[in-house]
Amino acid sequence: MPGNPAAWLLTAARRRVLDRLRAEEVAARKEPLLVVEAELTATAQRVVADAGEVLVDERLRLVLLCAHPSLSREAAAALTLRLVLGVPTEDVARLFLVPKATMAARLTRARKRLAGERFEVPPAAELADRVAVVADVAYLAFTTGYAPGSGADVLRADVAGEAVRLVRVLRDVLPAGTPTAELDALLALLLLQHSRRDARVRDGRLVLLPDQDRGRWHHEEVLEALDLLRPLVSAPPAPYLLQALVAAEHAIAPSAEQTAWHRVVARYDELLALADSPVVRLNRAVAVAEADGPAAGLRELEGVALPGHRLPAARAELLARAGRTDEARTAYDAALALCHNDAERTHLLARRERLSRPRPPG
């Protein structure tokens, strides 16, 4: 018998009420996903690709469902990353260059919008309408695996590999006659990046591209990617194609020093003309620094604003190369304060420690 039965009963009742409210909240959040699972089985048999084979890939079906026409392209991609692929909200926010709270609110609104919709797998004739959204999802999912924004991993090869598989399956199920140039370029880009996975890690530490053992690259994936790109070289410029062509420049160079950096800069110029963004400007500045020296790269970084640690980290590296040690140390400190990936923090600390010690006053 408790010492104060009335108080004990009140506390127990309050906790039961809270538990019930939480359970109802979870149910309201999860019900759309349960509807998806229930209707997948009922509708899978009527969804066929052009060859007449049943579309059986569960992950792809769920991605197609989240790419609902009632959602914007960005909202569909973000929702799929969070609900289907399990990418943490913080990492999704980093990919879209917004604060975590903003992304959490967007995801909540997207879930509510879908709550009243009937979840149906689109027939094969409508698959092409959702290709662009699924391509964005695969690209962003690959990014979360290739460069995790948080945690201890240098990379998450399983997540990146899942993104590659997603693109392969989507290409296979598109109706005959559907243009595949965008998906071919995307697959080439992912393959070129993914081919370096074993060389990007040494003893649990991050290895940058110039320091990688190119013998550990998966060359069969590089060759497949180059085969995909050959028919597209003369195609109209497109974001995935231009990024793939940049990656191809690294793949065909015998060494990092022999990379055709001026061609890389030219590709980034084309990309800026199509889709100007802080990320593209950062990457272009790094390429300019390789082509024309760190001072030129630093000039290109002026005026660039980008959340996260990658911008101050790039600036720190270029400042160190330019001999501006004190400024480089400050930039490394700024990057470390913003970096939430343990492996990248270790890398940045090592780069900072390599700077010469500041001279004493006088």
C-alpha positions as CSV (number, residue, x, y, z in Angstrom):
1,M,0.0,0.0,0.0
2,P,1.5,3.4,-1.0
3,G,2.0,5.9,1.8
4,N,-0.5,8.3,0.0
5,P,-3.0,6.2,-2.0
6,A,-4.8,9.2,-3.4
7,A,-1.6,10.9,-4.7
8,W,-0.4,7.5,-6.0
9,L,-3.6,7.0,-8.0
10,L,-3.4,10.6,-9.4
11,T,0.2,10.1,-10.5
12,A,-0.6,6.8,-12.1
13,A,-3.6,8.2,-13.9
14,R,-1.7,11.1,-15.1
15,R,1.0,8.9,-16.5
16,R,-1.6,6.6,-18.2
17,V,-3.2,9.7,-19.9
18,L,0.2,10.9,-21.1
19,D,1.0,7.4,-22.4
20,R,-2.3,7.3,-24.3
21,L,-1.8,10.8,-25.8
22,R,1.7,9.9,-26.9
23,A,0.4,6.6,-28.4
24,E,-2.3,8.5,-30.3
25,E,0.3,11.0,-31.6
26,V,2.6,8.2,-32.9
27,A,-0.4,6.5,-34.5
28,A,-1.4,9.7,-36.3
29,R,2.2,10.1,-37.5
30,K,2.6,6.5,-38.6
31,E,-0.9,5.8,-40.1
32,P,0.0,7.1,-43.6
33,L,3.0,4.7,-43.7
34,L,0.8,1.8,-42.5
35,V,-1.7,2.6,-45.3
36,V,1.2,2.5,-47.8
37,E,2.3,-0.9,-46.6
38,A,-1.3,-2.3,-46.8
39,E,-2.0,-1.0,-50.3
40,L,1.4,-1.9,-51.7
41,T,0.4,-5.6,-51.6
42,A,-3.0,-5.0,-53.2
43,T,-1.7,-2.8,-56.0
44,A,1.7,-4.3,-56.8
45,Q,0.3,-6.8,-59.3
46,R,-1.2,-4.2,-61.5
47,V,1.9,-2.0,-61.7
48,V,4.0,-3.3,-64.5
49,A,6.9,-1.9,-66.5
50,D,7.0,-1.8,-70.3
51,A,8.3,-5.4,-70.5
52,G,5.4,-6.6,-68.5
53,E,7.4,-7.5,-65.4
54,V,6.0,-6.7,-62.0
55,L,7.7,-3.7,-60.3
56,V,8.8,-5.6,-57.2
57,D,11.4,-3.3,-55.6
58,E,9.9,-2.3,-52.2
59,R,12.2,0.6,-51.7
60,L,11.5,2.1,-55.1
61,R,7.8,1.8,-54.6
62,L,7.9,3.6,-51.3
63,V,10.0,6.4,-52.9
64,L,7.6,6.7,-55.8
65,L,4.7,7.0,-53.2
66,C,6.5,9.8,-51.3
67,A,7.1,11.6,-54.7
68,H,3.4,12.4,-54.6
69,P,2.2,15.2,-57.0
70,S,0.7,17.1,-54.1
71,L,4.2,17.8,-52.7
72,S,6.8,20.1,-54.1
73,R,9.9,18.5,-55.5
74,E,12.0,19.5,-52.5
75,A,9.4,18.4,-50.0
76,A,9.0,15.0,-51.6
77,A,12.8,14.5,-51.7
78,A,13.2,15.6,-48.0
79,L,10.3,13.4,-46.9
80,T,11.6,10.4,-48.7
81,L,15.1,10.8,-47.2
82,R,13.7,11.0,-43.7
83,L,10.9,8.4,-43.8
84,V,12.0,5.9,-46.4
85,L,15.8,6.0,-46.1
86,G,16.0,6.9,-42.4
87,V,18.3,9.9,-42.9
88,P,18.4,12.0,-39.7
89,T,16.6,15.3,-39.9
90,E,19.8,17.2,-39.1
91,D,21.5,15.7,-42.2
92,V,18.5,16.4,-44.4
93,A,18.6,20.0,-43.3
94,R,22.3,20.2,-44.2
95,L,21.6,18.8,-47.6
96,F,19.0,21.5,-48.3
97,L,21.1,24.3,-46.6
98,V,18.5,25.2,-44.0
99,P,18.4,25.0,-40.1
100,K,17.3,21.8,-38.5
101,A,14.2,23.4,-37.0
102,T,13.2,24.7,-40.5
103,M,13.5,21.2,-42.0
104,A,11.6,19.6,-39.1
105,A,8.7,22.0,-39.8
106,R,8.8,21.3,-43.5
107,L,8.7,17.5,-42.9
108,T,5.8,17.9,-40.5
109,R,3.8,19.9,-43.1
110,A,4.6,17.4,-45.8
111,R,3.5,14.5,-43.7
112,K,0.2,16.3,-42.9
113,R,-0.4,17.0,-46.5
114,L,0.0,13.3,-47.4
115,A,-2.2,12.2,-44.5
116,G,-5.4,12.9,-46.4
117,E,-4.2,11.5,-49.7
118,R,-4.8,8.0,-51.0
119,F,-1.6,6.1,-51.5
120,E,-1.4,4.3,-54.7
121,V,1.6,3.1,-56.7
122,P,1.5,4.9,-60.1
123,P,1.0,2.8,-63.2
124,A,3.9,2.4,-65.5
125,A,2.6,5.1,-67.9
126,E,2.9,7.7,-65.0
127,L,6.3,6.6,-63.8
128,A,8.2,9.1,-66.0
129,D,6.4,12.0,-64.4
130,R,8.1,11.2,-61.1
131,V,11.6,10.4,-62.4
132,A,13.0,13.8,-61.6
133,V,11.9,13.6,-58.0
134,V,13.3,10.1,-57.5
135,A,16.5,11.2,-59.2
136,D,16.8,14.0,-56.7
137,V,16.2,11.6,-53.8
138,A,18.8,9.2,-55.1
139,Y,21.3,12.0,-55.4
140,L,20.7,13.4,-52.0
141,A,20.7,9.9,-50.4
142,F,24.1,9.2,-52.0
143,T,25.4,12.5,-50.6
144,T,24.4,11.4,-47.1
145,G,26.3,8.2,-47.5
146,Y,29.3,9.7,-49.3
147,A,29.8,12.6,-46.9
148,P,27.8,12.0,-43.7
149,G,27.1,15.3,-41.9
150,S,27.2,13.7,-38.4
151,G,28.3,10.6,-36.6
152,A,31.6,8.7,-36.6
153,D,31.7,7.3,-40.1
154,V,34.0,8.5,-42.8
155,L,31.4,7.3,-45.3
156,R,28.3,5.1,-45.2
157,A,28.9,2.8,-48.2
158,D,25.6,1.0,-47.7
159,V,23.6,4.1,-48.0
160,A,25.5,5.3,-51.0
161,G,25.2,1.8,-52.6
162,E,21.4,1.9,-52.0
163,A,21.2,5.1,-53.9
164,V,23.1,3.6,-56.8
165,R,20.8,0.6,-56.8
166,L,17.7,2.9,-56.7
167,V,18.8,4.6,-59.9
168,R,19.5,1.3,-61.6
169,V,16.1,-0.1,-60.7
170,L,14.4,3.1,-61.9
171,R,16.1,2.9,-65.3
172,D,15.0,-0.7,-65.6
173,V,11.3,-0.1,-65.0
174,L,10.8,3.0,-67.1
175,P,8.4,2.5,-70.1
176,A,10.0,2.0,-73.5
177,G,10.8,5.3,-75.2
178,T,11.2,7.3,-72.0
179,P,14.3,9.6,-72.2
180,T,16.9,8.3,-69.9
181,A,19.7,10.9,-70.4
182,E,19.2,12.4,-67.0
183,L,19.3,9.1,-65.2
184,D,22.3,7.9,-67.3
185,A,24.2,11.0,-66.2
186,L,23.2,10.6,-62.6
187,L,24.1,6.9,-62.6
188,A,27.5,7.8,-64.1
189,L,28.1,10.5,-61.5
190,L,27.2,8.1,-58.6
191,L,29.3,5.3,-60.0
192,L,32.4,7.6,-60.4
193,Q,32.1,8.8,-56.8
194,H,31.2,5.4,-55.3
195,S,34.1,3.8,-57.1
196,R,36.5,5.5,-54.7
197,R,34.9,4.2,-51.5
198,D,37.7,1.9,-50.4
199,A,40.4,4.5,-51.1
200,R,38.6,7.2,-49.1
201,V,39.3,5.4,-45.8
202,R,42.7,4.4,-44.3
203,D,42.8,3.1,-40.7
204,G,39.4,4.7,-40.0
205,R,40.6,8.1,-41.2
206,L,39.4,10.3,-44.1
207,V,41.7,10.3,-47.2
208,L,41.2,13.1,-49.6
209,L,41.3,12.6,-53.4
210,P,44.9,13.8,-54.0
211,D,46.2,11.3,-51.4
212,Q,44.1,8.3,-52.4
213,D,45.6,5.1,-53.7
214,R,44.0,4.9,-57.1
215,G,44.7,1.2,-57.4
216,R,42.0,0.7,-54.8
217,W,39.3,2.4,-56.9
218,H,36.7,0.1,-58.3
219,H,37.8,0.4,-62.0
220,E,34.9,-1.6,-63.4
221,E,32.5,1.0,-62.0
222,V,34.6,3.8,-63.5
223,L,34.5,2.1,-66.9
224,E,30.8,1.6,-66.7
225,A,30.3,5.3,-65.9
226,L,32.5,6.4,-68.8
227,D,30.5,4.2,-71.2
228,L,27.3,5.9,-69.9
229,L,28.9,9.3,-70.5
230,R,30.3,8.8,-74.0
231,P,26.9,9.3,-75.8
232,L,26.1,12.3,-73.6
233,V,29.3,14.4,-74.2
234,S,27.6,16.4,-76.9
235,A,24.2,16.5,-75.2
236,P,22.8,19.9,-73.9
237,P,24.3,20.9,-70.5
238,A,22.5,19.6,-67.5
239,P,23.4,19.6,-63.8
240,Y,23.9,15.9,-63.3
241,L,25.8,15.6,-66.6
242,L,28.2,18.4,-65.8
243,Q,28.9,17.0,-62.3
244,A,29.5,13.6,-63.9
245,L,31.9,15.2,-66.4
246,V,33.8,16.8,-63.6
247,A,34.1,13.5,-61.8
248,A,35.2,11.9,-65.0
249,E,38.1,14.3,-65.3
250,H,39.4,13.0,-61.9
251,A,38.8,9.4,-63.0
252,I,40.8,9.7,-66.3
253,A,43.7,11.6,-64.8
254,P,46.8,9.4,-64.2
255,S,47.4,11.3,-60.9
256,A,45.9,14.2,-59.0
257,E,48.7,16.5,-60.3
258,Q,47.8,15.7,-63.9
259,T,44.1,16.5,-63.5
260,A,42.9,18.9,-66.2
261,W,41.9,21.6,-63.8
262,H,41.1,24.2,-66.4
263,R,38.6,21.9,-67.9
264,V,37.1,21.3,-64.5
265,V,36.8,25.0,-64.0
266,A,35.1,25.3,-67.4
267,R,32.5,22.6,-66.4
268,Y,31.8,24.5,-63.2
269,D,31.3,27.7,-65.2
270,E,28.6,25.9,-67.2
271,L,27.1,24.6,-64.1
272,L,26.9,28.1,-62.6
273,A,25.1,29.3,-65.7
274,L,22.5,26.6,-65.2
275,A,22.1,26.5,-61.4
276,D,24.1,29.0,-59.4
277,S,24.5,27.9,-55.8
278,P,27.0,28.4,-52.9
279,V,28.0,24.7,-53.2
280,V,28.9,25.1,-56.9
281,R,30.8,28.3,-56.2
282,L,32.7,26.6,-53.4
283,N,33.7,23.6,-55.6
284,R,34.6,26.0,-58.4
285,A,36.9,28.0,-56.1
286,V,38.7,24.9,-55.1
287,A,39.2,24.0,-58.8
288,V,40.4,27.5,-59.5
289,A,42.9,27.2,-56.7
290,E,44.3,24.0,-58.2
291,A,44.5,25.6,-61.6
292,D,45.8,29.1,-60.8
293,G,47.0,29.0,-57.1
294,P,45.5,29.5,-53.7
295,A,45.2,33.3,-53.9
296,A,43.0,33.0,-57.0
297,G,40.8,30.4,-55.1
298,L,40.5,32.7,-52.1
299,R,39.3,35.5,-54.3
300,E,36.6,33.2,-55.7
301,L,35.4,32.4,-52.2
302,E,34.8,36.1,-51.4
303,G,31.1,36.7,-51.0
304,V,30.2,33.0,-50.8
305,A,27.9,32.1,-47.9
306,L,27.3,28.5,-47.0
307,P,26.1,26.9,-43.7
308,G,28.2,24.2,-42.2
309,H,32.0,23.6,-41.9
310,R,33.0,23.0,-45.5
311,L,33.4,26.7,-46.5
312,P,35.6,27.6,-43.6
313,A,37.5,24.3,-44.0
314,A,38.2,25.1,-47.7
315,R,39.2,28.7,-46.8
316,A,41.6,27.4,-44.1
317,E,43.3,25.0,-46.6
318,L,43.8,27.8,-49.1
319,L,45.0,30.2,-46.5
320,A,47.5,27.6,-45.3
321,R,48.8,27.1,-48.9
322,A,49.1,30.8,-49.3
323,G,51.3,31.0,-46.2
324,R,48.7,33.0,-44.2
325,T,49.1,30.8,-41.1
326,D,47.3,32.8,-38.5
327,E,44.2,33.3,-40.7
328,A,44.3,29.6,-41.6
329,R,44.3,28.7,-37.9
330,T,41.3,30.9,-37.3
331,A,39.4,29.4,-40.2
332,Y,40.2,25.9,-39.0
333,D,38.8,26.8,-35.6
334,A,35.6,28.1,-37.3
335,A,35.3,24.9,-39.3
336,L,35.8,22.7,-36.2
337,A,33.1,24.5,-34.3
338,L,30.6,23.7,-37.1
339,C,31.7,20.1,-37.9
340,H,29.6,17.3,-36.5
341,N,31.3,14.4,-38.2
342,D,33.9,12.7,-36.0
343,A,36.1,11.6,-38.9
344,E,36.1,15.0,-40.5
345,R,36.8,16.7,-37.2
346,T,39.9,14.4,-36.8
347,H,41.0,15.3,-40.3
348,L,40.6,19.1,-39.6
349,L,42.4,18.9,-36.3
350,A,45.3,17.1,-38.0
351,R,45.5,19.8,-40.8
352,R,45.4,22.5,-38.1
353,E,48.2,20.9,-36.2
354,R,50.4,20.9,-39.3
355,L,50.4,24.7,-39.3
356,S,53.6,26.2,-38.0
357,R,53.3,27.7,-34.5
358,P,52.7,31.4,-34.3
359,R,55.7,33.5,-33.6
360,P,55.8,35.3,-30.2
361,P,55.3,39.0,-30.2
362,G,58.4,40.9,-31.2
